[in-house]
Structures are given as C-alpha cells and as structure tokens.
Amino acid sequence: MGLRAAAAWRPGASWRRAIAHAGRCAAGAPRGSQLLAAALAAAAAGAWALPPLAVPMTGCLQLAAVAVQRRSPL
C-alpha cells in the first residue's frame, strides 16, 4: 500500500487521497499488488546479498510502483 500510495501522490495532492486511491487500486487490481510484492522481495534479497545496494534498491522499488500505477486500469 505504501508503494502504491507513493506512486499515486502528485504535488499539491493530499496523502489521504493518495492512500485512498492506493486502496482502491489494490482491491481492483490485485495483480499489481503481487508484482509489487515480488519487486519488494527481489529488492530485499539484493540488499541482503549486497548491503550497499539497499539505497539504490529504493529507486528500483519506486520505478516498479510507478510502472504498476501506469498499467492499472483504475
């Protein structure tokens, strides 16, 4: 939900609205949530194997969240 909310947020918009939109997207498109869970697992495994990659992995997770947001029909 946090990744979906971060991808849905726009400058000037409230976080409450972004979180509500993320909840609707998660309920309406569970496949995107599964993709984000897989991306989070891959990022955690990469950061565990090479701890210096923990910081760049946050950018990769945000890219995955934006990609899921773009493909979502909601």
Short mmCIF file of N, CA, C and O in Angstrom, two decimals:
data_model
loop_
_atom_site.label_atom_id
_atom_site.label_comp_id
_atom_site.label_asym_id
_atom_site.label_seq_id
_atom_site.Cartn_x
_atom_site.Cartn_y
_atom_site.Cartn_z
N MET A 1 0.83 -1.18 0.00
CA MET A 1 0.00 0.00 0.00
C MET A 1 0.87 1.24 0.00
O MET A 1 0.53 2.23 -0.65
N GLY A 2 1.96 1.20 0.72
CA GLY A 2 2.84 2.37 0.79
C GLY A 2 3.45 2.69 -0.56
O GLY A 2 3.54 3.87 -0.95
N LEU A 3 3.88 1.66 -1.27
CA LEU A 3 4.44 1.90 -2.60
C LEU A 3 3.38 2.41 -3.57
O LEU A 3 3.63 3.31 -4.37
N ARG A 4 2.19 1.86 -3.50
CA ARG A 4 1.11 2.33 -4.37
C ARG A 4 0.73 3.77 -4.04
O ARG A 4 0.47 4.56 -4.93
N ALA A 5 0.69 4.12 -2.77
CA ALA A 5 0.36 5.49 -2.38
C ALA A 5 1.44 6.46 -2.83
O ALA A 5 1.13 7.56 -3.29
N ALA A 6 2.69 6.08 -2.72
CA ALA A 6 3.77 6.95 -3.16
C ALA A 6 3.72 7.17 -4.67
O ALA A 6 4.01 8.26 -5.16
N ALA A 7 3.33 6.15 -5.42
CA ALA A 7 3.24 6.30 -6.87
C ALA A 7 2.02 7.13 -7.27
O ALA A 7 2.04 7.81 -8.29
N ALA A 8 0.97 7.09 -6.47
CA ALA A 8 -0.26 7.83 -6.80
C ALA A 8 -0.20 9.29 -6.38
O ALA A 8 -0.97 10.10 -6.87
N TRP A 9 0.71 9.64 -5.48
CA TRP A 9 0.78 11.01 -4.97
C TRP A 9 1.26 11.96 -6.06
O TRP A 9 2.12 11.64 -6.86
N ARG A 10 0.66 13.12 -6.11
CA ARG A 10 1.06 14.19 -7.03
C ARG A 10 1.32 15.45 -6.22
O ARG A 10 0.71 15.65 -5.16
N PRO A 11 2.19 16.35 -6.68
CA PRO A 11 2.44 17.59 -5.94
C PRO A 11 1.14 18.38 -5.74
O PRO A 11 0.34 18.53 -6.66
N GLY A 12 0.94 18.81 -4.53
CA GLY A 12 -0.26 19.55 -4.19
C GLY A 12 -1.43 18.69 -3.75
O GLY A 12 -2.42 19.20 -3.26
N ALA A 13 -1.34 17.40 -3.93
CA ALA A 13 -2.42 16.48 -3.54
C ALA A 13 -2.20 16.05 -2.09
O ALA A 13 -1.09 16.08 -1.57
N SER A 14 -3.26 15.64 -1.45
CA SER A 14 -3.13 15.19 -0.06
C SER A 14 -2.75 13.71 -0.03
O SER A 14 -3.09 12.94 -0.93
N TRP A 15 -2.02 13.35 1.02
CA TRP A 15 -1.64 11.95 1.17
C TRP A 15 -2.85 11.09 1.47
O TRP A 15 -2.89 9.92 1.10
N ARG A 16 -3.84 11.67 2.13
CA ARG A 16 -5.05 10.92 2.44
C ARG A 16 -5.72 10.45 1.16
O ARG A 16 -6.16 9.30 1.04
N ARG A 17 -5.79 11.32 0.16
CA ARG A 17 -6.38 10.96 -1.13
C ARG A 17 -5.53 9.92 -1.85
O ARG A 17 -6.05 9.00 -2.47
N ALA A 18 -4.21 10.05 -1.76
CA ALA A 18 -3.31 9.08 -2.40
C ALA A 18 -3.46 7.71 -1.77
O ALA A 18 -3.48 6.68 -2.46
N ILE A 19 -3.60 7.67 -0.45
CA ILE A 19 -3.76 6.38 0.24
C ILE A 19 -5.10 5.75 -0.10
O ILE A 19 -5.20 4.53 -0.30
N ALA A 20 -6.14 6.58 -0.19
CA ALA A 20 -7.46 6.05 -0.57
C ALA A 20 -7.42 5.49 -1.99
O ALA A 20 -7.97 4.42 -2.26
N HIS A 21 -6.75 6.20 -2.89
CA HIS A 21 -6.62 5.71 -4.27
C HIS A 21 -5.82 4.41 -4.30
O HIS A 21 -6.15 3.49 -5.06
N ALA A 22 -4.77 4.33 -3.49
CA ALA A 22 -3.97 3.11 -3.44
C ALA A 22 -4.80 1.93 -2.95
O ALA A 22 -4.66 0.81 -3.46
N GLY A 23 -5.68 2.17 -1.99
CA GLY A 23 -6.55 1.10 -1.51
C GLY A 23 -7.51 0.62 -2.58
O GLY A 23 -7.74 -0.58 -2.72
N ARG A 24 -8.08 1.55 -3.34
CA ARG A 24 -8.97 1.16 -4.44
C ARG A 24 -8.22 0.38 -5.50
O ARG A 24 -8.73 -0.60 -6.04
N CYS A 25 -7.00 0.82 -5.81
CA CYS A 25 -6.21 0.11 -6.82
C CYS A 25 -5.83 -1.29 -6.34
O CYS A 25 -5.84 -2.23 -7.13
N ALA A 26 -5.47 -1.41 -5.08
CA ALA A 26 -5.10 -2.72 -4.55
C ALA A 26 -6.28 -3.68 -4.57
O ALA A 26 -6.12 -4.86 -4.87
N ALA A 27 -7.48 -3.16 -4.29
CA ALA A 27 -8.66 -4.02 -4.31
C ALA A 27 -9.10 -4.34 -5.73
O ALA A 27 -9.55 -5.44 -6.02
N GLY A 28 -8.94 -3.38 -6.64
CA GLY A 28 -9.41 -3.57 -8.00
C GLY A 28 -8.43 -4.26 -8.93
O GLY A 28 -8.83 -4.84 -9.93
N ALA A 29 -7.15 -4.22 -8.59
CA ALA A 29 -6.13 -4.84 -9.44
C ALA A 29 -5.12 -5.58 -8.56
O ALA A 29 -4.01 -5.10 -8.33
N PRO A 30 -5.48 -6.75 -8.05
CA PRO A 30 -4.58 -7.47 -7.15
C PRO A 30 -3.29 -7.94 -7.83
O PRO A 30 -2.29 -8.17 -7.17
N ARG A 31 -3.31 -8.06 -9.14
CA ARG A 31 -2.11 -8.49 -9.86
C ARG A 31 -0.98 -7.48 -9.67
O ARG A 31 0.18 -7.85 -9.52
N GLY A 32 -1.33 -6.20 -9.66
CA GLY A 32 -0.32 -5.17 -9.43
C GLY A 32 0.29 -5.29 -8.04
O GLY A 32 1.49 -5.09 -7.87
N SER A 33 -0.52 -5.63 -7.06
CA SER A 33 -0.01 -5.82 -5.70
C SER A 33 0.93 -7.02 -5.65
O SER A 33 1.94 -6.98 -4.94
N GLN A 34 0.62 -8.05 -6.40
CA GLN A 34 1.50 -9.21 -6.47
C GLN A 34 2.83 -8.84 -7.12
O GLN A 34 3.89 -9.28 -6.67
N LEU A 35 2.79 -8.02 -8.16
CA LEU A 35 4.02 -7.58 -8.81
C LEU A 35 4.87 -6.74 -7.86
O LEU A 35 6.09 -6.87 -7.82
N LEU A 36 4.21 -5.86 -7.09
CA LEU A 36 4.96 -5.05 -6.13
C LEU A 36 5.54 -5.90 -5.01
O LEU A 36 6.64 -5.64 -4.53
N ALA A 37 4.83 -6.92 -4.59
CA ALA A 37 5.36 -7.83 -3.57
C ALA A 37 6.59 -8.57 -4.09
O ALA A 37 7.58 -8.75 -3.36
N ALA A 38 6.55 -8.98 -5.35
CA ALA A 38 7.70 -9.65 -5.95
C ALA A 38 8.88 -8.68 -6.07
O ALA A 38 10.04 -9.06 -5.82
N ALA A 39 8.61 -7.44 -6.43
CA ALA A 39 9.68 -6.44 -6.52
C ALA A 39 10.28 -6.17 -5.14
O ALA A 39 11.50 -6.03 -5.01
N LEU A 40 9.44 -6.13 -4.13
CA LEU A 40 9.94 -5.91 -2.76
C LEU A 40 10.79 -7.10 -2.31
O LEU A 40 11.84 -6.91 -1.68
N ALA A 41 10.37 -8.30 -2.64
CA ALA A 41 11.15 -9.49 -2.28
C ALA A 41 12.49 -9.51 -3.00
O ALA A 41 13.53 -9.83 -2.40
N ALA A 42 12.50 -9.14 -4.28
CA ALA A 42 13.76 -9.09 -5.03
C ALA A 42 14.69 -8.02 -4.48
O ALA A 42 15.90 -8.22 -4.38
N ALA A 43 14.13 -6.88 -4.11
CA ALA A 43 14.94 -5.81 -3.55
C ALA A 43 15.51 -6.22 -2.19
O ALA A 43 16.67 -5.93 -1.88
N ALA A 44 14.71 -6.89 -1.38
CA ALA A 44 15.19 -7.35 -0.08
C ALA A 44 16.30 -8.38 -0.24
O ALA A 44 17.30 -8.34 0.47
N ALA A 45 16.14 -9.28 -1.20
CA ALA A 45 17.18 -10.29 -1.43
C ALA A 45 18.46 -9.64 -1.94
O ALA A 45 19.57 -10.01 -1.52
N GLY A 46 18.33 -8.67 -2.83
CA GLY A 46 19.51 -7.97 -3.34
C GLY A 46 20.21 -7.18 -2.25
O GLY A 46 21.44 -7.15 -2.17
N ALA A 47 19.44 -6.51 -1.41
CA ALA A 47 20.03 -5.73 -0.32
C ALA A 47 20.65 -6.64 0.74
O ALA A 47 21.64 -6.28 1.38
N TRP A 48 20.07 -7.82 0.93
CA TRP A 48 20.64 -8.77 1.88
C TRP A 48 21.97 -9.31 1.36
O TRP A 48 22.93 -9.45 2.11
N ALA A 49 22.04 -9.60 0.07
CA ALA A 49 23.24 -10.16 -0.51
C ALA A 49 24.36 -9.11 -0.59
O ALA A 49 25.53 -9.44 -0.34
N LEU A 50 24.01 -7.90 -0.97
CA LEU A 50 24.98 -6.82 -1.08
C LEU A 50 24.41 -5.59 -0.37
O LEU A 50 23.69 -4.81 -0.99
N PRO A 51 24.70 -5.41 0.90
CA PRO A 51 24.10 -4.30 1.66
C PRO A 51 24.25 -2.91 1.04
O PRO A 51 23.36 -2.08 1.19
N PRO A 52 25.33 -2.59 0.30
CA PRO A 52 25.41 -1.26 -0.31
C PRO A 52 24.31 -1.02 -1.36
O PRO A 52 24.07 0.12 -1.74
N LEU A 53 23.67 -2.08 -1.81
CA LEU A 53 22.60 -1.91 -2.80
C LEU A 53 21.27 -1.52 -2.18
O LEU A 53 20.30 -1.28 -2.90
N ALA A 54 21.21 -1.42 -0.86
CA ALA A 54 19.94 -1.09 -0.20
C ALA A 54 19.43 0.28 -0.63
O ALA A 54 18.23 0.46 -0.86
N VAL A 55 20.31 1.25 -0.76
CA VAL A 55 19.89 2.60 -1.14
C VAL A 55 19.42 2.65 -2.60
O VAL A 55 18.32 3.16 -2.88
N PRO A 56 20.17 2.12 -3.57
CA PRO A 56 19.67 2.15 -4.95
C PRO A 56 18.41 1.32 -5.17
O PRO A 56 17.61 1.62 -6.05
N MET A 57 18.20 0.32 -4.34
CA MET A 57 17.01 -0.51 -4.49
C MET A 57 15.73 0.27 -4.20
O MET A 57 14.67 -0.07 -4.72
N THR A 58 15.81 1.31 -3.39
CA THR A 58 14.62 2.12 -3.14
C THR A 58 14.16 2.80 -4.42
O THR A 58 12.96 2.92 -4.66
N GLY A 59 15.09 3.22 -5.25
CA GLY A 59 14.72 3.79 -6.55
C GLY A 59 14.10 2.75 -7.46
O GLY A 59 13.14 3.04 -8.19
N CYS A 60 14.62 1.54 -7.42
CA CYS A 60 14.04 0.46 -8.22
C CYS A 60 12.62 0.13 -7.77
O CYS A 60 11.75 -0.13 -8.60
N LEU A 61 12.39 0.16 -6.47
CA LEU A 61 11.05 -0.09 -5.96
C LEU A 61 10.08 1.01 -6.38
O LEU A 61 8.94 0.74 -6.73
N GLN A 62 10.55 2.25 -6.36
CA GLN A 62 9.69 3.35 -6.80
C GLN A 62 9.38 3.23 -8.29
O GLN A 62 8.26 3.48 -8.72
N LEU A 63 10.36 2.83 -9.08
CA LEU A 63 10.13 2.61 -10.51
C LEU A 63 9.09 1.51 -10.72
O LEU A 63 8.19 1.65 -11.55
N ALA A 64 9.17 0.44 -9.95
CA ALA A 64 8.18 -0.64 -10.05
C ALA A 64 6.80 -0.14 -9.66
O ALA A 64 5.80 -0.47 -10.31
N ALA A 65 6.72 0.69 -8.63
CA ALA A 65 5.43 1.21 -8.19
C ALA A 65 4.81 2.12 -9.25
O ALA A 65 3.60 2.05 -9.51
N VAL A 66 5.62 2.95 -9.88
CA VAL A 66 5.10 3.83 -10.94
C VAL A 66 4.66 3.01 -12.14
O VAL A 66 3.63 3.29 -12.76
N ALA A 67 5.42 1.97 -12.47
CA ALA A 67 5.04 1.11 -13.60
C ALA A 67 3.71 0.41 -13.34
O ALA A 67 2.84 0.33 -14.22
N VAL A 68 3.51 -0.08 -12.12
CA VAL A 68 2.26 -0.74 -11.76
C VAL A 68 1.12 0.27 -11.79
O VAL A 68 0.02 -0.01 -12.26
N GLN A 69 1.39 1.49 -11.32
CA GLN A 69 0.38 2.55 -11.33
C GLN A 69 -0.04 2.89 -12.76
O GLN A 69 -1.22 3.08 -13.05
N ARG A 70 0.91 2.93 -13.66
CA ARG A 70 0.62 3.27 -15.06
C ARG A 70 -0.21 2.19 -15.76
O ARG A 70 -1.01 2.47 -16.63
N ARG A 71 0.04 0.93 -15.39
CA ARG A 71 -0.69 -0.15 -16.07
C ARG A 71 -2.04 -0.43 -15.45
O ARG A 71 -2.84 -1.17 -15.99
N SER A 72 -2.30 0.17 -14.29
CA SER A 72 -3.56 -0.05 -13.59
C SER A 72 -4.72 0.61 -14.33
O SER A 72 -4.62 1.76 -14.73
N PRO A 73 -5.83 -0.10 -14.51
CA PRO A 73 -6.98 0.48 -15.22
C PRO A 73 -7.76 1.48 -14.38
O PRO A 73 -8.61 2.19 -14.88
N LEU A 74 -7.49 1.57 -13.05
CA LEU A 74 -8.26 2.45 -12.17
C LEU A 74 -7.67 3.82 -12.17
O LEU A 74 -6.84 4.34 -11.90
#
